[in-house]
Coordinates of C-alpha atoms in Angstrom, one line a residue:
X18 CA 1.7 -124.5 107.0
X19 CA 3.9 -121.5 107.8
X20 CA 1.3 -119.5 109.5
X21 CA 0.0 -122.1 111.7
X22 CA 1.8 -121.6 115.2
X23 CA 4.2 -124.0 116.5
X24 CA 3.3 -126.1 120.1
X25 CA 5.3 -126.8 123.1
X26 CA 6.9 -130.3 124.2
X27 CA 9.1 -131.1 126.4
X28 CA 12.3 -129.7 124.6
X29 CA 11.1 -126.9 122.7
X30 CA 8.5 -126.4 120.2
X31 CA 7.3 -128.4 117.1
X32 CA 5.7 -127.2 113.8
X33 CA 2.7 -128.8 112.4
X34 CA 4.8 -130.2 109.4
X35 CA 7.6 -131.6 111.4
X36 CA 4.8 -133.5 113.6
X37 CA 3.3 -135.1 110.0
X38 CA 6.4 -136.2 109.5
X39 CA 7.7 -137.3 112.9
X40 CA 7.7 -141.5 113.5
X41 CA 6.9 -141.0 116.9
X42 CA 3.5 -140.8 118.3
X43 CA 3.0 -136.9 118.3
X44 CA 0.0 -137.0 119.7
X45 CA 1.5 -138.2 122.9
X46 CA 4.3 -136.0 122.9
X47 CA 2.0 -132.9 122.7
X48 CA 0.4 -134.2 126.1
X49 CA 3.5 -134.4 128.1
X50 CA 4.1 -130.3 128.8
X51 CA 0.6 -130.3 130.7
X52 CA 1.5 -133.6 132.1
X53 CA 5.0 -132.2 133.5
X54 CA 3.6 -129.3 134.8
X55 CA 0.8 -131.1 136.8
X56 CA 2.9 -133.1 138.3
X57 CA 5.5 -130.5 139.3
X58 CA 3.0 -128.7 140.6
X59 CA 1.8 -131.9 143.2
X60 CA 5.6 -131.8 144.1
X61 CA 5.5 -128.3 145.1
X62 CA 2.4 -128.6 147.0
X63 CA 4.2 -131.4 148.7
X64 CA 7.6 -129.7 149.8
X65 CA 7.1 -129.9 153.1
X66 CA 6.2 -134.1 152.8
X67 CA 9.8 -133.9 150.9
X68 CA 11.9 -132.3 153.4
X69 CA 10.1 -134.3 156.5
X70 CA 10.6 -137.7 154.5
X71 CA 14.6 -136.3 153.7
X72 CA 15.3 -135.8 157.5
X73 CA 13.9 -138.6 158.9
X74 CA 16.0 -140.9 156.0
X75 CA 19.2 -138.7 156.6
X76 CA 19.0 -138.4 160.6
X77 CA 19.3 -135.0 160.2
X78 CA 17.4 -132.1 161.8
X79 CA 17.1 -129.6 158.5
X80 CA 17.1 -129.7 154.9
X81 CA 15.7 -126.9 152.1
X82 CA 14.1 -128.2 148.8
X83 CA 16.1 -126.0 146.3
X84 CA 13.8 -124.1 144.0
X85 CA 11.9 -125.5 141.0
X86 CA 14.0 -123.8 138.7
X87 CA 16.8 -126.0 139.2
X88 CA 14.9 -129.1 139.3
X89 CA 16.3 -131.8 136.6
X90 CA 13.8 -133.5 134.5
X91 CA 15.1 -136.8 132.2
X92 CA 13.5 -138.9 129.9
X93 CA 11.7 -140.7 133.2
X94 CA 12.6 -139.2 136.1
X95 CA 12.6 -135.7 138.0
X96 CA 15.6 -134.9 140.3
X97 CA 15.2 -132.4 143.6
X98 CA 18.4 -131.5 144.7
X99 CA 18.4 -131.0 148.5
X100 CA 20.6 -129.2 150.5
X101 CA 21.4 -130.7 153.9
X102 CA 23.7 -128.8 156.5
X103 CA 27.4 -130.1 157.1
X104 CA 27.9 -130.6 160.6
X105 CA 30.4 -128.4 162.6
X106 CA 31.2 -125.9 159.8
X107 CA 29.2 -123.6 157.1
X108 CA 28.0 -124.9 153.9
X109 CA 26.1 -127.7 153.2
X110 CA 25.8 -130.9 151.1
X111 CA 23.7 -132.0 148.3
X112 CA 21.4 -135.3 147.9
X113 CA 18.8 -136.0 145.5
X114 CA 15.2 -137.0 145.5
X115 CA 14.1 -138.4 142.4
X116 CA 10.2 -139.5 141.9
X117 CA 9.9 -141.4 138.7
X118 CA 7.1 -139.2 136.1
X119 CA 4.0 -141.1 135.8
X120 CA 3.4 -139.9 132.6
X121 CA 6.3 -141.0 130.8
X122 CA 6.5 -144.7 132.2
X123 CA 2.8 -145.9 131.2
X124 CA 1.3 -145.7 134.6
X125 CA -2.2 -144.9 133.4
X126 CA -2.6 -147.7 130.3
X127 CA -0.1 -150.3 132.6
X128 CA -0.9 -149.7 136.3
X129 CA 1.8 -150.8 138.4
X130 CA 4.7 -149.6 136.0
X131 CA 5.9 -147.5 138.0
X132 CA 6.1 -149.4 141.3
X133 CA 8.1 -152.2 138.6
X134 CA 10.4 -149.4 138.1
X135 CA 11.4 -148.2 141.1
X136 CA 11.3 -152.0 142.5
X137 CA 14.0 -153.2 140.0
X138 CA 16.4 -150.2 140.1
X139 CA 16.3 -150.8 143.5
X140 CA 17.1 -154.0 143.9
X141 CA 19.9 -152.7 141.1
X142 CA 21.5 -150.4 143.6
X143 CA 21.6 -152.6 146.1
X144 CA 23.1 -156.2 144.5
X145 CA 25.5 -153.8 142.7
X146 CA 26.2 -152.5 145.9
X147 CA 26.8 -156.1 147.5
X148 CA 27.9 -157.8 144.3
X149 CA 30.1 -155.3 142.5
X150 CA 31.4 -152.6 145.0
X151 CA 34.5 -151.7 142.5
X152 CA 31.1 -150.3 140.0
X153 CA 31.1 -146.8 140.8
X154 CA 27.6 -145.8 141.7
X155 CA 26.0 -143.0 143.6
X156 CA 24.9 -144.0 147.5
X157 CA 21.3 -145.0 148.0
X158 CA 20.7 -143.2 151.2
X159 CA 16.7 -144.3 151.3
X160 CA 13.7 -145.0 149.1
X161 CA 9.8 -145.6 149.6
X162 CA 7.7 -147.4 147.5
X163 CA 4.0 -146.4 146.6
X164 CA 2.6 -149.0 148.5
X165 CA 3.9 -146.7 151.5
X166 CA 6.8 -148.4 152.6
X167 CA 10.0 -146.8 153.2
X168 CA 13.7 -148.6 153.8
X169 CA 16.8 -146.5 155.0
X170 CA 20.4 -147.1 154.3
X171 CA 21.9 -148.7 158.1
X172 CA 24.3 -146.4 158.1
X173 CA 21.7 -143.1 159.0
X174 CA 19.5 -145.2 161.4
X175 CA 20.0 -145.9 165.5
X176 CA 21.9 -148.4 166.8
X177 CA 18.8 -150.5 168.2
X178 CA 17.2 -150.3 164.7
X179 CA 20.4 -151.9 163.5
X180 CA 20.5 -154.6 165.7
X181 CA 16.8 -155.7 165.7
X182 CA 17.0 -155.7 161.5
X183 CA 20.0 -157.7 161.7
X184 CA 18.8 -160.6 163.9
X185 CA 15.6 -160.6 161.8
X186 CA 18.1 -161.1 158.9
X187 CA 20.1 -163.8 160.8
X188 CA 16.9 -165.7 162.0
X189 CA 15.4 -165.5 158.6
X190 CA 18.8 -167.1 157.1
X191 CA 19.4 -169.6 159.6
X192 CA 15.9 -171.0 159.1
X193 CA 16.5 -170.8 155.6
X194 CA 13.8 -168.5 154.3
X195 CA 14.7 -165.4 151.7
X196 CA 16.9 -162.9 153.6
X197 CA 16.1 -159.2 153.7
X198 CA 18.9 -156.7 152.1
X199 CA 20.3 -154.5 154.5
X200 CA 18.2 -151.6 154.1
X201 CA 16.1 -151.3 157.4
X202 CA 12.0 -150.7 157.1
X203 CA 11.3 -147.4 158.9
X204 CA 8.2 -146.7 161.0
X205 CA 6.8 -144.2 158.6
X206 CA 4.8 -143.8 155.6
X207 CA 5.9 -142.8 152.0
X208 CA 3.1 -140.0 151.6
X209 CA 3.2 -139.3 148.2
X210 CA 1.3 -141.2 145.3
X211 CA 4.7 -141.9 143.7
X212 CA 7.5 -143.9 145.1
X213 CA 10.9 -142.2 145.0
X214 CA 14.8 -142.5 145.7
X215 CA 17.1 -140.8 147.8
X216 CA 20.4 -140.7 146.6
X217 CA 23.9 -139.0 147.0
X218 CA 25.9 -136.5 144.4
X219 CA 27.5 -138.6 141.3
X220 CA 31.2 -137.8 141.5
X221 CA 32.4 -136.4 137.9
X222 CA 30.8 -134.4 134.8
X223 CA 28.7 -136.2 132.2
X224 CA 30.3 -137.6 129.8
X225 CA 28.5 -136.1 126.8
X226 CA 29.9 -132.1 127.9
X227 CA 33.3 -132.9 126.7
X228 CA 32.3 -135.4 124.3
X229 CA 32.9 -133.5 121.3
X230 CA 36.0 -132.3 122.6
X231 CA 37.7 -135.1 123.3
X232 CA 36.2 -138.4 121.4
X233 CA 38.3 -138.3 118.7
X234 CA 41.8 -138.3 120.8
X235 CA 42.8 -142.0 121.7
X236 CA 44.4 -140.7 124.9
X237 CA 40.9 -139.7 126.5
X238 CA 39.4 -142.8 124.6
X239 CA 41.9 -145.6 126.1
X240 CA 40.5 -144.2 129.7
X241 CA 37.1 -144.5 128.7
X242 CA 37.4 -147.9 127.3
X243 CA 39.4 -148.8 130.2
X244 CA 37.1 -147.7 132.6
X245 CA 34.2 -149.8 130.8
X246 CA 35.7 -152.8 130.7
X247 CA 36.7 -152.8 133.7
X248 CA 32.8 -152.1 135.1
X249 CA 31.7 -154.9 132.1
X250 CA 34.1 -157.4 133.8
X251 CA 33.0 -156.7 137.3
X252 CA 29.4 -157.1 136.1
X253 CA 30.3 -161.0 134.6
X254 CA 31.7 -162.2 137.7
X255 CA 28.4 -162.8 138.9
X256 CA 26.4 -165.0 136.6
X257 CA 22.7 -165.4 136.8
X258 CA 20.0 -168.0 136.0
X259 CA 18.0 -166.3 133.9
X260 CA 17.0 -163.5 131.7
X261 CA 15.0 -160.9 134.0
X262 CA 15.6 -157.8 136.0
X263 CA 15.8 -158.4 139.6
X264 CA 13.2 -157.0 142.3
X265 CA 13.1 -155.8 145.5
X266 CA 9.5 -157.4 147.0
X267 CA 7.6 -155.8 150.4
X268 CA 9.6 -158.1 152.5
X269 CA 13.1 -156.9 151.7
X270 CA 14.4 -159.4 149.9
X271 CA 16.0 -159.0 146.3
X272 CA 15.2 -162.0 143.7
X273 CA 15.4 -162.5 139.7
X274 CA 11.3 -162.8 139.2
X275 CA 10.5 -159.6 137.0
X276 CA 11.0 -159.5 133.6
X277 CA 13.7 -158.1 131.7
X278 CA 12.9 -154.6 132.1
X279 CA 14.2 -151.9 129.8
X280 CA 13.2 -148.6 128.9
X281 CA 11.5 -149.3 125.5
X282 CA 8.9 -151.5 127.1
X283 CA 7.6 -148.7 129.4
X284 CA 8.2 -146.1 126.9
X285 CA 6.0 -147.7 124.2
X286 CA 3.3 -149.0 127.2
X287 CA 3.3 -145.2 127.8
X288 CA 1.8 -144.9 124.6
X289 CA -0.7 -147.6 124.8
X290 CA 1.2 -150.0 123.1
X291 CA 1.1 -153.7 125.2
X292 CA 4.6 -155.6 125.2
X293 CA 2.7 -158.6 125.7
X294 CA 5.1 -159.5 128.2
X295 CA 4.4 -159.8 131.6
X296 CA 5.9 -158.9 134.9
X297 CA 6.4 -161.9 136.3
X298 CA 8.1 -163.3 133.2
X299 CA 11.8 -164.3 133.1
X300 CA 13.5 -166.7 130.4
X301 CA 15.9 -169.4 130.8
X302 CA 16.9 -169.3 127.0
X303 CA 17.3 -167.0 124.3
X304 CA 15.2 -167.6 121.5
X305 CA 11.7 -166.8 123.7
X306 CA 13.1 -164.0 124.2
X307 CA 14.0 -162.6 121.2
X308 CA 10.6 -164.0 120.3
X309 CA 9.0 -161.7 122.6
X310 CA 10.5 -158.7 121.5
X311 CA 9.9 -159.2 117.9
X312 CA 5.9 -159.8 119.0
X313 CA 6.6 -156.4 120.9
X314 CA 7.2 -154.5 117.9
X315 CA 4.3 -156.2 116.0
X316 CA 2.1 -154.9 118.5
X317 CA 3.9 -151.7 117.8
X318 CA 2.8 -151.7 114.6
X319 CA -0.8 -152.6 115.5
X320 CA -1.6 -150.1 118.2
X321 CA 0.7 -147.1 117.0
X322 CA -1.7 -144.8 115.3
X323 CA 1.3 -143.6 112.6
X324 CA 3.2 -146.4 112.8
X325 CA 2.8 -147.2 108.6
X326 CA 3.1 -143.7 106.6
X327 CA 1.9 -145.9 103.8
X328 CA 1.4 -149.2 102.1
X329 CA 5.3 -149.2 100.8
X330 CA 6.2 -148.3 104.5
X331 CA 4.2 -151.0 106.0
X332 CA 5.5 -153.8 103.6
X333 CA 8.7 -152.8 104.4
X334 CA 8.6 -152.8 108.1
X335 CA 6.2 -155.9 108.2
X336 CA 8.7 -157.6 105.7
X337 CA 11.9 -156.7 108.3
X338 CA 10.4 -158.5 110.9
X339 CA 9.3 -161.7 109.1
X340 CA 12.9 -161.5 108.3
X341 CA 14.5 -161.3 111.6
X342 CA 12.1 -164.1 112.7
X343 CA 13.5 -166.4 109.6
X344 CA 17.4 -165.2 110.5
X345 CA 17.3 -165.7 113.9
X346 CA 19.1 -169.1 113.8
X347 CA 21.8 -167.3 112.3
X348 CA 22.7 -165.2 114.9
X349 CA 22.0 -167.1 118.1
X350 CA 24.8 -169.5 119.3
X351 CA 23.6 -172.9 120.3
X352 CA 26.4 -172.8 123.2
X353 CA 24.6 -169.9 124.7
X354 CA 21.2 -170.8 123.9
X355 CA 20.8 -171.6 127.4
X356 CA 23.3 -168.6 129.2
X357 CA 25.2 -167.7 130.7
X358 CA 23.3 -164.1 131.8
X359 CA 25.0 -161.3 133.1
X360 CA 23.4 -157.9 134.8
X361 CA 23.9 -155.7 131.8
X362 CA 23.4 -151.6 132.4
X363 CA 21.1 -151.7 128.9
X364 CA 20.9 -147.8 129.1
X365 CA 24.7 -146.5 129.4
X366 CA 25.1 -143.6 127.4
X367 CA 27.1 -140.4 127.4
X368 CA 24.4 -139.2 129.7
X369 CA 24.6 -141.7 132.3
X370 CA 28.5 -142.0 132.5
X371 CA 30.0 -139.0 134.5
X372 CA 33.9 -138.9 134.4
X373 CA 36.8 -137.0 135.4
X374 CA 38.9 -134.7 133.7
X375 CA 40.8 -137.3 131.4
X376 CA 37.8 -139.5 131.0
X377 CA 38.3 -142.4 133.9
X378 CA 34.5 -143.1 134.7
X379 CA 33.6 -141.8 138.3
X380 CA 30.2 -142.7 138.4
X381 CA 27.5 -144.5 136.7
X382 CA 24.2 -143.2 137.0
X383 CA 20.3 -144.2 136.6
X384 CA 20.5 -147.8 136.8
X385 CA 16.6 -148.4 136.0
X386 CA 16.9 -150.5 133.2
X387 CA 19.3 -152.6 134.2
X388 CA 18.5 -156.5 133.8
X389 CA 20.0 -159.9 133.0
X390 CA 20.8 -160.6 129.4
X391 CA 22.2 -163.2 127.0
X392 CA 26.1 -163.0 126.9
X393 CA 25.7 -162.5 123.1
X394 CA 23.8 -159.5 123.6
X395 CA 26.7 -157.7 125.8
X396 CA 27.4 -155.6 123.2
X397 CA 30.2 -152.7 123.1
X398 CA 28.7 -148.9 122.6
X399 CA 27.4 -148.1 119.2
X400 CA 27.4 -144.5 119.9
X401 CA 31.3 -144.1 120.0
X402 CA 31.1 -141.9 116.7
X403 CA 27.9 -140.0 118.0
X404 CA 25.5 -141.9 115.3
X405 CA 22.2 -142.8 116.1
X406 CA 21.7 -147.1 116.3
X407 CA 20.6 -146.4 112.8
X408 CA 22.6 -144.0 111.6
X409 CA 25.3 -146.5 110.0
X410 CA 23.7 -146.8 106.3
X411 CA 27.2 -145.6 104.5
X412 CA 30.3 -147.9 104.5
X413 CA 32.2 -145.1 105.7
X414 CA 30.4 -145.0 108.8
X415 CA 30.2 -148.3 110.0
X416 CA 34.2 -148.3 108.9
X417 CA 34.5 -145.6 111.4
X418 CA 32.7 -147.8 114.3
X419 CA 34.9 -150.7 113.0
X420 CA 38.1 -148.9 113.7
X421 CA 37.0 -147.5 117.2
X422 CA 35.4 -150.9 118.5
X423 CA 38.6 -153.3 117.7
X424 CA 40.2 -150.4 119.5
X425 CA 38.1 -151.0 122.3
X426 CA 38.0 -155.0 122.2
X427 CA 41.9 -154.7 122.4
X428 CA 41.6 -152.8 125.7
X429 CA 38.9 -155.2 126.8
X430 CA 40.9 -158.3 126.0
X431 CA 44.3 -156.7 127.9
X432 CA 41.4 -156.0 131.1
X433 CA 40.1 -159.5 131.0
X434 CA 43.4 -160.9 131.1
X435 CA 44.4 -159.2 133.6
X436 CA 41.4 -159.7 135.8
X437 CA 40.4 -163.6 135.1
X438 CA 44.1 -164.4 133.5
X439 CA 41.9 -165.7 130.4
X440 CA 39.9 -164.7 127.7
X441 CA 36.0 -165.2 127.5
X442 CA 33.9 -161.8 126.8
X443 CA 36.1 -160.3 124.6
X444 CA 36.4 -163.1 121.6
X445 CA 32.4 -163.2 122.2
X446 CA 31.9 -159.3 121.6
X447 CA 34.2 -159.6 118.2
X448 CA 32.2 -162.6 116.9
X449 CA 28.9 -160.7 117.3
X450 CA 30.7 -157.6 115.6
X451 CA 32.3 -159.8 113.0
X452 CA 29.3 -161.6 112.0
X453 CA 26.4 -159.0 112.2
X454 CA 24.7 -160.0 115.1
X455 CA 25.3 -156.9 116.4
X456 CA 23.3 -155.4 114.5
X457 CA 20.9 -158.3 114.9
X458 CA 20.2 -157.4 118.6
X459 CA 19.9 -154.2 117.7
X460 CA 17.3 -154.3 116.0
X461 CA 15.7 -156.5 117.6
X462 CA 15.9 -154.4 120.9
X463 CA 15.1 -150.8 119.6
X464 CA 12.0 -150.8 118.2
X465 CA 12.7 -146.9 116.2
X466 CA 15.8 -148.5 114.4
X467 CA 14.5 -151.6 113.6
X468 CA 13.7 -151.3 110.1
X469 CA 16.8 -148.8 109.0
X470 CA 19.0 -151.0 110.9
X471 CA 18.0 -154.1 109.5
X472 CA 17.8 -153.0 105.8
X473 CA 21.4 -151.4 106.0
X474 CA 22.7 -153.7 108.1
X475 CA 21.3 -157.2 108.3
X476 CA 20.0 -157.6 105.1
X477 CA 23.2 -157.0 103.0
X478 CA 24.7 -160.0 104.9
X479 CA 22.5 -162.4 102.7
X480 CA 21.8 -160.4 99.7
X481 CA 23.6 -157.4 98.8
X482 CA 21.1 -156.3 96.5
X483 CA 17.7 -157.2 98.3
X484 CA 18.0 -154.1 100.1
X485 CA 17.3 -151.6 96.9
X486 CA 15.0 -153.9 95.7
X487 CA 11.1 -153.5 96.4
X488 CA 10.5 -157.3 95.1
X489 CA 12.2 -158.7 98.8
X490 CA 9.2 -156.7 100.5
X491 CA 6.5 -156.9 98.2
X492 CA 6.7 -160.6 98.5
X493 CA 8.1 -161.4 102.2
X494 CA 5.4 -159.1 104.0
X495 CA 2.8 -161.3 103.5
X496 CA 4.4 -163.9 105.7
X497 CA 4.1 -161.7 108.9
X498 CA 0.6 -163.0 109.2
X499 CA -1.9 -164.4 108.0
X500 CA -4.4 -161.3 108.2
X501 CA -1.4 -159.0 107.1
X502 CA -4.0 -157.7 104.0
X503 CA -6.6 -156.6 106.4
X504 CA -3.6 -155.0 109.0
X505 CA -2.3 -153.2 106.3
X506 CA -5.7 -151.6 105.7
X507 CA -6.7 -150.5 108.9
X508 CA -3.2 -149.1 109.6
X509 CA -3.3 -146.9 106.2
X510 CA -6.5 -145.7 108.1
X511 CA -5.1 -145.3 111.3
X512 CA -2.4 -143.1 109.4
X513 CA -5.0 -140.6 107.7
X514 CA -7.4 -140.5 111.3
X515 CA -4.1 -139.4 113.0
X516 CA -2.9 -136.9 110.9
X517 CA -6.4 -135.5 110.9
X518 CA -6.3 -135.4 114.9
X519 CA -3.1 -133.7 114.8
X520 CA -4.1 -131.2 112.3
X521 CA -6.8 -130.5 115.2
X522 CA -4.6 -130.0 117.9
X523 CA -2.3 -127.7 115.7
X524 CA -5.6 -125.6 114.9
X525 CA -5.4 -125.8 111.6
X526 CA -7.9 -126.6 108.8
X527 CA -8.3 -130.2 108.2
X528 CA -9.9 -130.3 105.1
X529 CA -6.6 -128.0 103.6
X530 CA -3.6 -129.3 105.2
X531 CA -4.4 -133.1 105.7
X532 CA -1.9 -135.5 103.6
X533 CA -4.1 -137.4 101.5
X534 CA -3.6 -141.0 101.5
X535 CA -5.3 -143.9 99.5
X536 CA -7.1 -146.2 102.0
X537 CA -10.2 -148.8 102.3
X538 CA -11.7 -147.3 105.1
X539 CA -12.8 -149.8 107.7
X540 CA -14.9 -148.9 110.5
X541 CA -13.6 -148.9 114.2
X542 CA -15.5 -152.0 115.3
X543 CA -13.6 -154.2 112.4
X544 CA -10.6 -152.2 113.1
X545 CA -10.6 -153.6 116.9
X546 CA -11.1 -156.7 115.2
X547 CA -8.6 -157.2 113.5
X548 CA -6.0 -156.1 115.9
X549 CA -7.6 -158.8 118.5
X550 CA -7.7 -161.2 115.5
X551 CA -3.8 -160.3 114.8
X552 CA -2.7 -160.6 118.1
X553 CA -4.5 -163.9 118.7
X554 CA -2.4 -165.6 115.7
X555 CA 0.6 -164.3 117.1
X556 CA -0.3 -165.8 120.5
X557 CA -0.9 -168.8 118.9
X558 CA 2.6 -168.8 117.1
X559 CA 4.5 -167.5 120.0
X560 CA 2.8 -170.7 122.3
X561 CA 4.1 -173.0 119.5
X562 CA 7.5 -171.4 119.6
X563 CA 7.3 -171.8 123.3
X564 CA 6.7 -175.5 123.6
X565 CA 9.8 -176.2 121.6
X566 CA 12.4 -174.4 124.5
X567 CA 13.1 -174.7 128.0
X568 CA 11.8 -172.0 130.3

């Protein structure tokens, strides 16, 4: 395959042999560069509209969109720097307009995902500003929604507009009706096909830039851990009644009425994998939520074309999911089944944490995946040793993380005693780590790491030999579903079709380069019938489980 040219990805390029070996759907990954160029061309063509909206939101006379070469594209957003004048002197300030990337969050397959993402992130910014002012986040200057509505921070509106909006808020509050937030609705129309946020500049530098240089230094870690603990404790002072996401509605009010939106839901929906979790679903107890997350991983097996490499791989994945269902009760304590629930920053990684030179946290960015989570799922960071969540397959790597987490727990206890005078969250986190619940919840939440986390960190809790013996998988996978055998046969055929399509995408000779896979191939109609039947069975099982729990 060496003579087959590599193809571009969003970052770098990929050769055919590497694409075939990747667990991600590389057919989807190969489409992203073209989709990115099309979306960026669209935004550049609307440069004047961008400048007009920023001027209006900030109440200024002029601003300037920076050149395309310095636009920043993350996993789910493009961030465009905007230069604004400094009153009374030379120079400029900088704000950022941020657009969600429709081609990365499932808008084509799940229309409304862009709006859902925006409304939940907006609600989180406003809620944190009001409820947790000590959590350092960028200023939200204004925003526009896909339905055309625009809202502006009150400090950037006229005195008259603020007074009228405040009178409306007070009247609605007096009448006992939902009260809008203090962001003022404006008489302008969002001209973009996607919504946007206008954000202030983040203070500090991304933690990842200095991570490897200082992560072994206890001085730096101590400051980071103290900052992380204070942020967590601030979030936990305001419990929420259900598991879900805050959302901003068209009346300007905030409510806990959206499904708990994490990046994995929209990331896989973007690849045509249904989450099975409606947008309006929230949870009053833990087990139905965990059950839905596991059903989501079932859908990944069913709908991702390269989800299963071969029969052995399929058996291992299905057995692991079956075992995660069977052992759920072992990791959820009954006293926390129905709460408390707290707003949790589920995407708090090194790129989203901005620090000063001594690693004191200055800003937390990217709040899009914050949602209310069970107290036992408020976990310490797994990335403290620079490993991926499924990279702890050796005793030495677990021991290294254990040392760092105990250091973190000690600091968390210190901060919790100082703030509250008593301990609550720290013992729960210690218990989750000591009992293996830490790994269970990681496996449930992160589909890509599910099997390896189960195999390396959960299965040995019950039997130290089963993880290396095929008999466990060969028996247990049958209990994934009553049509597991049909699904397995279909998935092996899916893999064969996927490899052929990938060869075609690279322009390779399919006959020469296609990996030979043994399969009992069936026609496309039967494939769909198997998927639909299996999803119906899973829905029946789920309905049976839901009848036993409060919602």
